[in-house]
Amino acid sequence: MSFDGFFTHAIVHELDQKLTTGRVAKVSQPYPAELIITIRAHRHNYPLLISANPTYPRIQITDIPYKNPAVPTNFTMTMRKYLEGAIINKIEQVDNDRIIKITFDTRDELGDSQQLVLISEIMARHSNISLVNRKTSKIIDTIKHVGSDQNRVRLLLPGATFVMPPKQDKVNPYLPNQIYSDLVKQTSDLTELGHQLQQHYQGLGKDSAREFAAELLQSDNLPTAYQQFLNHFENPDPVIITMANGKTQFAAFPPVDTPEEQLQHFNSISALLDAFYANKAEQDRSKELAGQVLKVLKNELKKDRRKVKKLQQQLQDAATADQYRICGEILTTYLSKLTPGMKEIELPNFYDENKPIKIKLSPELSPSRNAQKYFTKYNKLKTSVDYVNEQLKITEDEIRYFESIENQIKLAAPADIQEIKLELQEQGYIKKKKHGKKQRKVKVSAPEEFHTSDGTAVLVGKNNLQNDRLSFKIANKNEIWLHVKDIPGSHVVVRSTNPSEETILEAAQLAAYFSKGRDSDNVPVDYLPAKRLHKPNGAKPGFVTFTGQKTLYVTPHKLGK
């Protein structure tokens, strides 16, 4: 079931019961398109997540921890100014659409009472969050500003009059009607009936429409079946459904004829959404936060790969250096046969059984200068080889470094992105922003901890700053250190000086999972005591050298925590 109008009805019903009469204790914006309002209600703090993320827009109470950015956005400051201390008067849905209105009772700067309405529109890439003065209908601010160049119908900017999205010509299913009865008389085909229900009623996603059609067709009493379907969203039994192909979807209640073994039940819609979106939303948030980082990586990799091609071409040219020396020596031997103005001459090559060789000449140069030109080219190419090889190694190391960061971003939590960005700032790849206020120092977070089947702790560095700290500050010198062989991956440390072979195997599987080889079936993983690690002077974060390692070949697998 998608987050359609009916599912919105269910979450609004849940939020209204839990949050109405509650007071706003705190407002945060941990991610660019997401707002978290902490509501103190019934002696409990509820973090209300309102997301305008284009991929996973939603509204729910969340228990997933988050980390605020060092500097709050202007939108955050505005929300704090107007909403902190406000009382929730009402939470309602607009018709059966994916639009939620939260009405707050608060006071203006003069102390007079006023009502503000926070409007959440859950509409894919058009999702938005707007704070509106109820009396004047003027927008105070929106999380996404939409000008007339983006939308001719609606202006979503501070100071503009808020206008609701255009209404569809469909019936609100919670209002009295007999449309469903007429549609069932017209067709008994499940797919066709589902399609017709979608065409006539507000808020029906494809899955909801199919379920609605199935319940109507299986019932002998249509009005009762219709009302029971609506009641599902007033008294939900939230489930995640695991399909036969392994994919999952969520629903406000178990669909008809779905085996119980495919269902995972939750005690609230919000708990369901936390479980369903935990990994998907985290990855999406990480990509969103990593936008600047990924752009820098893409540009640097493009530049370095172009440089490698150029350097490799120079090495190929240097490989032909002896040909220039031979030409110079032949010209010197037969200097008397050269005359000014010649563009080419054919002479016997005494290095190849006196076979004739054609040598190009510069007509503006004298015979001796033409010979010297070949010797100069030869010497230049020969002396450049060492320099080119050195530059090639530096550039290839930098490419591996950037590829390792790309790999880290794929599995990074939002909190890890800030540390990756800090690392690139310290390396000079991203410019540090200049602020009047002193910047809050970003503290390197702890590595992620997992446990093997015998309970041994295994630590995993999620970025290069964590990797360095784990390998050279946290790890005991006799504890086992692991890393995938020759490809980007996390540093992994087994917190034991004498782990079992099974523990080393499981840690190796974890190291393979947190690497570029996570989609392979057979990944080589090196392991050795941490005391054999060495970090060369001037090496980039996360780079180490070592000797005396052993190697395991494993299939990537993530351990439990």
mmCIF file of C-alpha atoms in Angstrom, residues 289-419:
data_model
loop_
_atom_site.group_PDB
_atom_site.id
_atom_site.type_symbol
_atom_site.label_atom_id
_atom_site.label_comp_id
_atom_site.label_asym_id
_atom_site.label_seq_id
_atom_site.Cartn_x
_atom_site.Cartn_y
_atom_site.Cartn_z
ATOM 1 C CA LEU A 289 23.572 15.462 2.422
ATOM 2 C CA ALA A 290 26.445 14.125 0.319
ATOM 3 C CA GLY A 291 25.431 16.141 -2.748
ATOM 4 C CA GLN A 292 28.381 18.547 -2.502
ATOM 5 C CA VAL A 293 30.795 15.769 -1.559
ATOM 6 C CA LEU A 294 29.742 13.605 -4.521
ATOM 7 C CA LYS A 295 30.085 16.552 -6.880
ATOM 8 C CA VAL A 296 33.631 17.213 -5.640
ATOM 9 C CA LEU A 297 34.517 13.509 -5.944
ATOM 10 C CA LYS A 298 33.115 13.316 -9.468
ATOM 11 C CA ASN A 299 35.113 16.365 -10.608
ATOM 12 C CA GLU A 300 38.344 15.238 -8.932
ATOM 13 C CA LEU A 301 38.050 11.696 -10.325
ATOM 14 C CA LYS A 302 37.376 13.027 -13.815
ATOM 15 C CA LYS A 303 40.424 15.296 -13.572
ATOM 16 C CA ASP A 304 42.675 12.536 -12.196
ATOM 17 C CA ARG A 305 41.592 9.932 -14.758
ATOM 18 C CA ARG A 306 42.311 12.423 -17.534
ATOM 19 C CA LYS A 307 45.721 13.052 -15.969
ATOM 20 C CA VAL A 308 46.478 9.310 -15.816
ATOM 21 C CA LYS A 309 45.800 8.975 -19.555
ATOM 22 C CA LYS A 310 48.119 11.885 -20.276
ATOM 23 C CA LEU A 311 50.891 10.467 -18.068
ATOM 24 C CA GLN A 312 50.534 7.013 -19.603
ATOM 25 C CA GLN A 313 50.885 8.582 -23.055
ATOM 26 C CA GLN A 314 54.071 10.303 -21.888
ATOM 27 C CA LEU A 315 55.433 6.926 -20.754
ATOM 28 C CA GLN A 316 54.604 5.435 -24.153
ATOM 29 C CA ASP A 317 56.448 8.312 -25.804
ATOM 30 C CA ALA A 318 59.409 7.759 -23.485
ATOM 31 C CA ALA A 319 59.497 4.088 -24.530
ATOM 32 C CA THR A 320 60.443 5.278 -28.043
ATOM 33 C CA ALA A 321 63.242 7.515 -26.728
ATOM 34 C CA ASP A 322 65.978 5.259 -28.147
ATOM 35 C CA GLN A 323 64.627 5.902 -31.636
ATOM 36 C CA TYR A 324 65.427 9.602 -31.208
ATOM 37 C CA ARG A 325 68.994 8.767 -30.072
ATOM 38 C CA ILE A 326 69.518 6.481 -33.091
ATOM 39 C CA CYS A 327 68.314 9.218 -35.466
ATOM 40 C CA GLY A 328 70.664 11.730 -33.815
ATOM 41 C CA GLU A 329 73.695 9.412 -34.123
ATOM 42 C CA ILE A 330 72.929 8.576 -37.790
ATOM 43 C CA LEU A 331 72.585 12.268 -38.622
ATOM 44 C CA THR A 332 75.881 13.020 -36.839
ATOM 45 C CA THR A 333 77.662 10.241 -38.789
ATOM 46 C CA TYR A 334 76.343 11.426 -42.161
ATOM 47 C CA LEU A 335 76.353 15.152 -41.351
ATOM 48 C CA SER A 336 78.116 15.949 -44.664
ATOM 49 C CA LYS A 337 75.132 14.618 -46.639
ATOM 50 C CA LEU A 338 72.784 17.122 -45.004
ATOM 51 C CA THR A 339 72.174 20.485 -46.643
ATOM 52 C CA PRO A 340 70.224 23.478 -45.253
ATOM 53 C CA GLY A 341 66.530 23.528 -46.168
ATOM 54 C CA MET A 342 66.072 19.756 -46.306
ATOM 55 C CA LYS A 343 62.773 18.436 -44.876
ATOM 56 C CA GLU A 344 63.676 14.753 -44.912
ATOM 57 C CA ILE A 345 66.636 12.480 -45.667
ATOM 58 C CA GLU A 346 67.047 8.728 -46.147
ATOM 59 C CA LEU A 347 70.206 7.246 -44.652
ATOM 60 C CA PRO A 348 71.520 3.725 -43.850
ATOM 61 C CA ASN A 349 70.667 2.605 -40.301
ATOM 62 C CA PHE A 350 73.881 0.990 -39.011
ATOM 63 C CA TYR A 351 71.869 -0.275 -35.981
ATOM 64 C CA ASP A 352 69.661 -2.381 -38.298
ATOM 65 C CA GLU A 353 71.941 -3.961 -40.948
ATOM 66 C CA ASN A 354 72.219 -0.633 -42.805
ATOM 67 C CA LYS A 355 68.592 -0.748 -43.890
ATOM 68 C CA PRO A 356 67.433 2.685 -45.120
ATOM 69 C CA ILE A 357 65.682 4.900 -42.581
ATOM 70 C CA LYS A 358 63.808 8.121 -43.305
ATOM 71 C CA ILE A 359 64.561 10.941 -40.840
ATOM 72 C CA LYS A 360 62.475 14.128 -40.744
ATOM 73 C CA LEU A 361 64.359 17.419 -40.611
ATOM 74 C CA SER A 362 63.495 21.004 -39.756
ATOM 75 C CA PRO A 363 64.409 23.054 -42.880
ATOM 76 C CA GLU A 364 65.046 26.209 -40.859
ATOM 77 C CA LEU A 365 67.790 24.487 -38.774
ATOM 78 C CA SER A 366 71.372 23.740 -39.714
ATOM 79 C CA PRO A 367 72.480 20.070 -40.163
ATOM 80 C CA SER A 368 74.208 19.985 -36.750
ATOM 81 C CA ARG A 369 71.237 21.640 -35.059
ATOM 82 C CA ASN A 370 68.927 19.013 -36.594
ATOM 83 C CA ALA A 371 71.064 16.247 -35.094
ATOM 84 C CA GLN A 372 71.207 18.034 -31.731
ATOM 85 C CA LYS A 373 67.397 18.365 -31.759
ATOM 86 C CA TYR A 374 67.024 14.551 -31.718
ATOM 87 C CA PHE A 375 69.531 14.192 -28.844
ATOM 88 C CA THR A 376 67.670 16.882 -26.869
ATOM 89 C CA LYS A 377 64.348 15.082 -27.360
ATOM 90 C CA TYR A 378 65.968 11.796 -26.295
ATOM 91 C CA ASN A 379 67.440 13.277 -23.104
ATOM 92 C CA LYS A 380 64.177 15.014 -22.215
ATOM 93 C CA LEU A 381 62.157 11.820 -22.552
ATOM 94 C CA LYS A 382 64.627 9.710 -20.587
ATOM 95 C CA THR A 383 64.838 12.167 -17.698
ATOM 96 C CA SER A 384 61.040 12.520 -17.581
ATOM 97 C CA VAL A 385 60.387 8.818 -16.927
ATOM 98 C CA ASP A 386 61.120 8.949 -13.198
ATOM 99 C CA TYR A 387 59.046 12.111 -12.758
ATOM 100 C CA VAL A 388 56.123 10.722 -14.801
ATOM 101 C CA ASN A 389 56.150 7.440 -12.845
ATOM 102 C CA GLU A 390 56.136 9.389 -9.580
ATOM 103 C CA GLN A 391 53.214 11.559 -10.731
ATOM 104 C CA LEU A 392 51.378 8.498 -12.026
ATOM 105 C CA LYS A 393 51.640 6.792 -8.624
ATOM 106 C CA ILE A 394 50.448 9.931 -6.798
ATOM 107 C CA THR A 395 47.487 10.299 -9.149
ATOM 108 C CA GLU A 396 46.506 6.614 -8.994
ATOM 109 C CA ASP A 397 46.716 6.732 -5.173
ATOM 110 C CA GLU A 398 44.426 9.769 -5.202
ATOM 111 C CA ILE A 399 41.945 7.936 -7.454
ATOM 112 C CA ARG A 400 41.896 5.007 -5.004
ATOM 113 C CA TYR A 401 41.392 7.495 -2.166
ATOM 114 C CA PHE A 402 38.382 9.117 -3.872
ATOM 115 C CA GLU A 403 36.950 5.714 -4.817
ATOM 116 C CA SER A 404 37.207 4.647 -1.160
ATOM 117 C CA ILE A 405 35.178 7.716 -0.141
ATOM 118 C CA GLU A 406 32.584 6.946 -2.827
ATOM 119 C CA ASN A 407 32.293 3.451 -1.348
ATOM 120 C CA GLN A 408 31.910 4.875 2.181
ATOM 121 C CA ILE A 409 29.069 7.167 1.081
ATOM 122 C CA LYS A 410 27.053 4.202 -0.250
ATOM 123 C CA LEU A 411 26.778 2.748 3.268
ATOM 124 C CA ALA A 412 27.122 5.971 5.265
ATOM 125 C CA ALA A 413 24.596 7.183 7.800
ATOM 126 C CA PRO A 414 23.780 10.912 7.642
ATOM 127 C CA ALA A 415 26.072 11.563 10.644
ATOM 128 C CA ASP A 416 29.000 9.997 8.738
ATOM 129 C CA ILE A 417 28.608 12.402 5.807
ATOM 130 C CA GLN A 418 29.558 15.397 7.972
ATOM 131 C CA GLU A 419 32.820 13.672 8.911
#
